[in-house]
Each structure stands twice: as C-alpha cells, then as structure tokens.
XYZ file of C-alpha atoms in Angstrom:
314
model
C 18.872 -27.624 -37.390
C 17.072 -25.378 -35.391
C 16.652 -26.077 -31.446
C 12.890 -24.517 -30.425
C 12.099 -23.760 -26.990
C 8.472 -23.176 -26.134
C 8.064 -21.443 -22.853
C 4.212 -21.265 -21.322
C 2.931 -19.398 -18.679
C 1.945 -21.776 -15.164
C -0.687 -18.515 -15.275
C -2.656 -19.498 -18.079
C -4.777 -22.333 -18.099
C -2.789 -25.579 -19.584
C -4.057 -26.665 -22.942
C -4.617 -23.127 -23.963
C -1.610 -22.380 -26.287
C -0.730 -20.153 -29.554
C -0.895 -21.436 -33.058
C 2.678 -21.359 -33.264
C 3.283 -23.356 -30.156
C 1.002 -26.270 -31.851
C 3.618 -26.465 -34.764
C 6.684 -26.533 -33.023
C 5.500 -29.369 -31.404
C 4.690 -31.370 -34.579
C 8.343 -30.316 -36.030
C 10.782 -32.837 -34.236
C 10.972 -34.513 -31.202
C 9.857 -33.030 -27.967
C 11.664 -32.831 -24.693
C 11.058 -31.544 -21.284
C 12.693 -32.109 -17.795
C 9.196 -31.511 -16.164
C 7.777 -34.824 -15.371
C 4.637 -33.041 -13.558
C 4.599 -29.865 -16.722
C 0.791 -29.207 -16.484
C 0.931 -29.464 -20.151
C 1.436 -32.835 -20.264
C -1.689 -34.405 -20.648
C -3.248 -31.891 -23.039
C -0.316 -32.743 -25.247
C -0.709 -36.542 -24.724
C -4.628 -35.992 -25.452
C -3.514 -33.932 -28.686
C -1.217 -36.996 -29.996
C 2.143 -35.512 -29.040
C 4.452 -37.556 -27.528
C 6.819 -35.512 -24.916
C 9.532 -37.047 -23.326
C 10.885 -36.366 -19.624
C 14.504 -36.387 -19.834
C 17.147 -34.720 -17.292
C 17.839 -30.974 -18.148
C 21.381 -30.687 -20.187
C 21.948 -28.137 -22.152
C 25.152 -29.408 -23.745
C 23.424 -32.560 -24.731
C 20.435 -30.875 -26.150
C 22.112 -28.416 -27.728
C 24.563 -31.474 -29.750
C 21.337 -33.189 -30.206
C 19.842 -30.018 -31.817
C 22.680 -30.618 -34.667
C 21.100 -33.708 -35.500
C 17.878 -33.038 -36.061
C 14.821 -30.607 -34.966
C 14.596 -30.508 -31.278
C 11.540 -28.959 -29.168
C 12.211 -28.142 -25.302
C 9.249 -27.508 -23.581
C 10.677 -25.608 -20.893
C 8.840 -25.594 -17.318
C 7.629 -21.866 -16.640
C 8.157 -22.093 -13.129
C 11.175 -19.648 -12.800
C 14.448 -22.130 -13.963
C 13.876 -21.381 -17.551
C 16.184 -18.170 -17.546
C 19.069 -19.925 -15.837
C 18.814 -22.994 -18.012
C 18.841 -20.987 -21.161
C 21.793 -19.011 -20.671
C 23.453 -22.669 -20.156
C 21.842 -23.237 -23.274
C 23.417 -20.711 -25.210
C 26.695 -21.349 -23.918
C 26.583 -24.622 -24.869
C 25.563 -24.049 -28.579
C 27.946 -21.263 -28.922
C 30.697 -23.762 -27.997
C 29.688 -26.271 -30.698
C 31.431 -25.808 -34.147
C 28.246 -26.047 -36.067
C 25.531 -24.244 -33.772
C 22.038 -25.124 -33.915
C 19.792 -22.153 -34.262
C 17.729 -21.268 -30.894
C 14.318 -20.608 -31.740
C 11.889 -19.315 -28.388
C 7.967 -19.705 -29.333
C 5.480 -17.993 -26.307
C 3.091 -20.948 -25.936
C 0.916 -19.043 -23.708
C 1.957 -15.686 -21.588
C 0.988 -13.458 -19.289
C -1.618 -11.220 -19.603
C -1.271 -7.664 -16.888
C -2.006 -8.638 -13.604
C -1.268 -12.110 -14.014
C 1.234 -11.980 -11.026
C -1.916 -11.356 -9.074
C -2.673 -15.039 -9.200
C 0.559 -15.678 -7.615
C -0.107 -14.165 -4.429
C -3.472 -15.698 -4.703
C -1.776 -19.185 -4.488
C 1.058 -18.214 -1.677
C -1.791 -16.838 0.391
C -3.452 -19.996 -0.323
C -0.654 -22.243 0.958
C 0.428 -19.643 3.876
C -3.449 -20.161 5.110
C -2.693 -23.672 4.935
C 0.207 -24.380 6.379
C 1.682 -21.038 8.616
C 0.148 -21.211 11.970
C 0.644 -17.360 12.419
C -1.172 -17.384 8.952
C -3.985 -19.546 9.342
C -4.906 -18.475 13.352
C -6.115 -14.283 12.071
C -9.154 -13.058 11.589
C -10.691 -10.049 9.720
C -10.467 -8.712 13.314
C -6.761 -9.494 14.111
C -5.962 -7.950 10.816
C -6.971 -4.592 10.952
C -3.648 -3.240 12.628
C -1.908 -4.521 9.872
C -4.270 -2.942 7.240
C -4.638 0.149 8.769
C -0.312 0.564 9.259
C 0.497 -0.805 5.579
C -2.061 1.945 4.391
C -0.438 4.286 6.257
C 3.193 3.239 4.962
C 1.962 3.833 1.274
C 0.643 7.447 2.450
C 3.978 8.249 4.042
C 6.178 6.988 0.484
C 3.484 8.905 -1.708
C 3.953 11.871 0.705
C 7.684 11.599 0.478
C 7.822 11.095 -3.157
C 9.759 8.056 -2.371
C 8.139 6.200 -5.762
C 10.325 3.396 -6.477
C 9.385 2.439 -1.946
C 6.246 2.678 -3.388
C 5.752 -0.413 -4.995
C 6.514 -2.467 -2.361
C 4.312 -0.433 0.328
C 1.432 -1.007 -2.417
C 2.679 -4.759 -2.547
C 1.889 -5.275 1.261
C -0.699 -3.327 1.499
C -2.054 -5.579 -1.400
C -1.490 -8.633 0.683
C -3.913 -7.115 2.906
C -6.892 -7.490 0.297
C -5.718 -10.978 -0.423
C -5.446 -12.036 3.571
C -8.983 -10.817 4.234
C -10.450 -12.427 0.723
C -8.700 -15.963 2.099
C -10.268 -15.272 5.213
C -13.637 -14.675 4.304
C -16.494 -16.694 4.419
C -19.027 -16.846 1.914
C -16.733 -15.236 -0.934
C -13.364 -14.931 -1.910
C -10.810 -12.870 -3.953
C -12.406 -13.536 -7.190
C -15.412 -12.356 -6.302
C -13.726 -9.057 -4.219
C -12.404 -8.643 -8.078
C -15.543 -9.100 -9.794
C -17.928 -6.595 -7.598
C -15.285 -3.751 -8.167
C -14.813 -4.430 -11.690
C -19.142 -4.710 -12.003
C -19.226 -1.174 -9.635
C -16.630 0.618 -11.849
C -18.336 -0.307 -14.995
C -21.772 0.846 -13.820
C -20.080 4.015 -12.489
C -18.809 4.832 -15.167
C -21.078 5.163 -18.268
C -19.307 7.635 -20.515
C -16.439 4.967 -20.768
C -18.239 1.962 -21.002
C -22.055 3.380 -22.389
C -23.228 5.841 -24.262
C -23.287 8.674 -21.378
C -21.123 11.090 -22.271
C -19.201 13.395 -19.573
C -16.649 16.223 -20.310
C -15.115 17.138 -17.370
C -13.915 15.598 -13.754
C -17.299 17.823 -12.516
C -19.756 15.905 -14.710
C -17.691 12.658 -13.769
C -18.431 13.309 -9.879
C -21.944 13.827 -10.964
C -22.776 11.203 -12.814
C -21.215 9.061 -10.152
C -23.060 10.061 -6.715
C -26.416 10.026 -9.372
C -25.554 6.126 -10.025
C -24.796 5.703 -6.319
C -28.036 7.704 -5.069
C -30.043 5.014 -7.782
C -28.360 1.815 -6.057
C -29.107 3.021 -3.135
C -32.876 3.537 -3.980
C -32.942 0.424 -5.690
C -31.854 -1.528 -2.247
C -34.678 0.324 -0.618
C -32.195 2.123 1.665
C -32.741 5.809 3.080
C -30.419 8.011 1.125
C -28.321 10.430 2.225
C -25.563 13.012 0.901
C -23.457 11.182 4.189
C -23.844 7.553 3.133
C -20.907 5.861 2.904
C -18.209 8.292 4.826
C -16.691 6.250 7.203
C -16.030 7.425 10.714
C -13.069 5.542 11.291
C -10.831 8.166 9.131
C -8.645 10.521 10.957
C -10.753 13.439 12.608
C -9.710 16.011 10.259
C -10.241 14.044 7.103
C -13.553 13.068 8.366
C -14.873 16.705 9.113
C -13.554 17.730 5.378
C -15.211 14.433 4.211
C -18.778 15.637 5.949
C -18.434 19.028 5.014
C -17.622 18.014 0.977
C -20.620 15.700 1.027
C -23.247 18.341 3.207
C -21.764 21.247 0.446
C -22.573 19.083 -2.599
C -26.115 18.341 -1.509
C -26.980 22.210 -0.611
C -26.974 21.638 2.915
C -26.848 25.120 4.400
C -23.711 26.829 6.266
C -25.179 27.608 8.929
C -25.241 23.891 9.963
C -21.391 23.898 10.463
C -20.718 27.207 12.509
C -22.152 26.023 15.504
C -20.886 22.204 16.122
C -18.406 21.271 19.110
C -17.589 23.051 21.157
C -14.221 24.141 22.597
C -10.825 23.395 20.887
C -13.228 20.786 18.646
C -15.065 23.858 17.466
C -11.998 25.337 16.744
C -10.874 22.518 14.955
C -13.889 22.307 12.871
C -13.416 25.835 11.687
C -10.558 25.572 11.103
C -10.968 22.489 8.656
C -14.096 24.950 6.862
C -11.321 27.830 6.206
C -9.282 24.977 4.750
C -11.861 23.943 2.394
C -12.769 27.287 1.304
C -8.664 28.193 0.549
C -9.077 24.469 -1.288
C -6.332 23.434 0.532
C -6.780 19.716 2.296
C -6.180 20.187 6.131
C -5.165 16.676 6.819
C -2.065 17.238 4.186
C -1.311 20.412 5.594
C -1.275 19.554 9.257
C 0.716 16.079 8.458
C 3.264 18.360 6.682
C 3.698 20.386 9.973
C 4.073 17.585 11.931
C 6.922 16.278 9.718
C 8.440 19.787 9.965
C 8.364 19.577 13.529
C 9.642 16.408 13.972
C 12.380 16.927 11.583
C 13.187 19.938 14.016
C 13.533 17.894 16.978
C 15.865 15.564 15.383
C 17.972 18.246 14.310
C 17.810 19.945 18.327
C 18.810 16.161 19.302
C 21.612 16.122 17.381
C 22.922 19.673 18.306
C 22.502 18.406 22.055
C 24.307 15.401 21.669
C-alpha cells in the first residue's frame, strides 16, 4: 500500500492546493503531527477528516502496510528531517510501503521574499534595537551594505555576493516596515507598475532594437510623467546629489550631453583642484571609461601596496 506525503508551501495561501493534492486526501486516512497546519480548516470545511497524531515514522510507515496512508506534512522546515526517518523506517520493513510525495501547493520565485517580510515583521515587534530606528537612523546601514555589494561585484567575489545583496535587501524591507502610509507591498507594486510603463516594447506594442532606442524610449516616458504631474522638466531631474563626487559630475555631464546642452557649459565650473577634477571626469567620459571605477581601482592598488610595505617592515 502506498504511503503519500503531501507537502504545501506555509507561502501560499492555505486552501489553495493542486488537483492531485485533493485526491490523495480522499484515498485513505489522513495524518498530520501539526495540530495548528493552516490547512486544517479548509480541509475540515472540504469534508476531510485529518487527524493530529505524534510524528513516527516507524509507526506510519507499518501502518502504511495496512492500508493507504496520507501524511500531511507541516512545511515549516522539519519535513526533510522527518522524511529521511521515514525512509529508513520503510526500508527496514520486510514488505515496504511505497512513498508517494504530492506538491500540494509550492513556491513560486521570490516566494522567500515573504519570509523576510514576516521576520522583519516580528523583529519590529519584539527587538528593541529593531523597533527604536527610523528611516533616519538607517541610512548608515543602507548606504555601507550598498557599498559591501559594490566591493564583492568589484572583486568578482560572486558566491559573497548573495549574501551582501541579502542585507542590503533587508534594507528595503526595514524602511518598508518603517514607513508610514505604505508598506513593502506597495514598494513592490510601484516598481513593478514603473517598469511596465517603462518598458513598452516588452510589455506593448512599442518596439525597440537596440539598448540606444531602450534609453530613449525610457527618459521619453519619464519626461511624459513628469509633464503629467505638472512638474518643470529637466534633463537633471532625478540625479541625486548624495552620490560620490565623481559619479555625480559623470552623472550631470551624461544627462546635460543627452539633452544637447552645449560644452562650453562644463569647461569653466570650479575652480582649483575641483576644476581639475571636473576635467578630468569629461576626459573620462570622452575615453568611455567610468572615472569612479577607475579611481576606486587605484585606490585598491595603493592600498594593496601599503600592505605589502607593512609587511616588508615588519
């Protein structure tokens, strides 16, 4: 007799579950060592009767022998353990029932996103260190975990890189939780609704054949919502002057270039070593080579020097 297992996702919405899921649960007797499964009432609602018994896999699996058994396991990260107790235990038996897994519901990508949704939840709740910052407070934080992901991408330290994009993540989350008057859902759902309308010649009929057209279609879009607000346009909108100095003069001088603006306009701002600099971020743009990269790479050069001088003092 076979021995079904039907796993769900605590991701999914309970009561939502597959076809097959439904059968299993109308082939033999149903188990589960859940007492609080969120499935619970939808299956009581449906007619199936579930009962809460104490996880053991030897006795299940015997049981399984008998007769059809259904274990609706609990989705809330003991499943994997219990199940390779659960194959032991029918491997042991002379006559082995046949282990049969049906996905009852399962994750769709990005699911995991609702985890950190609910830790941030509870941290907010119940961390004093958690739930005494403010969007204020934060910004260290925000600013150094961005920072952290530059430095692995710069590296090409990729598998650090998933974890620097983790905390930087947590960022977004902390400031949504934060927030008053919206929260992450709807941080989700104005840069889903932004990318969509940005992006016609994936999701409309505009069609676009190169990165170019892509750029221009997109600060044509953004020019219109602008308009549309009622705000003053401008070829600078949006550039934000908190960026390190050299990324913000190649920023400017991308934007001014695109809209025509003149050259003249840049060969006489500053003055001093902040001339200099300035210039010296134009001759970057025109050898297309990004200034901020280049003098970041330097300054890892150097300091890799210095270590190496330290070391042949010591």
């Amino acid at each position: 007799m076979p021995l079904i297992v039907v796993t769900t996702s605590p991701r999914v919405a309970p009561g939502l579950l597959s076809h097959q899921a439904w059968r299993a649960f109308g082939s033999g007797r149903v188990l589960t060592g859940a007492e609080d499964h969120p499935q619970l009432p939808y299956l009581a609602e449906a007619g199936v009767e579930v009962t809460v018994v104490e996880p053991d896999a030897a006795r299940l699996a015997r049981e399984a022998v008998e007769g059809t058994v259904v274990w609706l396991a609990d989705g809330r990260g003991s499943d994997e353990e219990f199940m390779r107790a659960l194959g032991h235990a029918a491997i042991a038996l002379d006559d082995p029932p046949v282990i049969e897994v049906v996905p009852g519901s399962y994750d769709l990508p990005g699911a995991r996103v609702l985890d950190l949704v609910a830790v941030m939840e509870r941290l907010r709740a119940e961390c004093p260190w958690d739930r005494g910052q403010t969007h204020e407070s934060l910004v260290p934080y925000l600013l150094e975990e961005a920072y952290e992901v530059l430095e692995t991408i710069e590296q090409g330290d990729y598998p650090a890189l998933r974890e620097e994009l983790g905390d930087l993540l947590l960022q977004v989350v902390f400031h949504a939780k934060v927030a008053e008057g919206f929260d992450m859902d709807d941080v989700a759902a104005g840069i889903v609704d932004k990318l969509v309308r940005r992006h016609p010649h994936v999701f409309g009929s505009v069609r676009a054949d190169s990165a170019d057209e892509v750029s221009d279609n997109w600060e044509a879009i953004k020019a219109a919502e602008r308009a549309a607000k009622g705000e003053r346009s401008s070829a600078l909108d949006g550039v934000p002057l908190g960026q390190p100095a050299l990324s913000l003069a190649a920023q400017l001088l991308r934007r001014a270039e695109r809209a025509g603006a003149p050259e003249s306009l840049a060969s006489t701002v500053g003055q001093g070593v902040g001339r200099e600099l300035f210039d010296l971020v134009r001759r970057a743009q025109r050898a297309g080579v990004d200034a901020e990269a280049e003098l970041r790479a330097a300054a890892r050069s150097y300091r890799e020097r210095v270590h190496a001088w330290e070391t042949h003092q010591a």
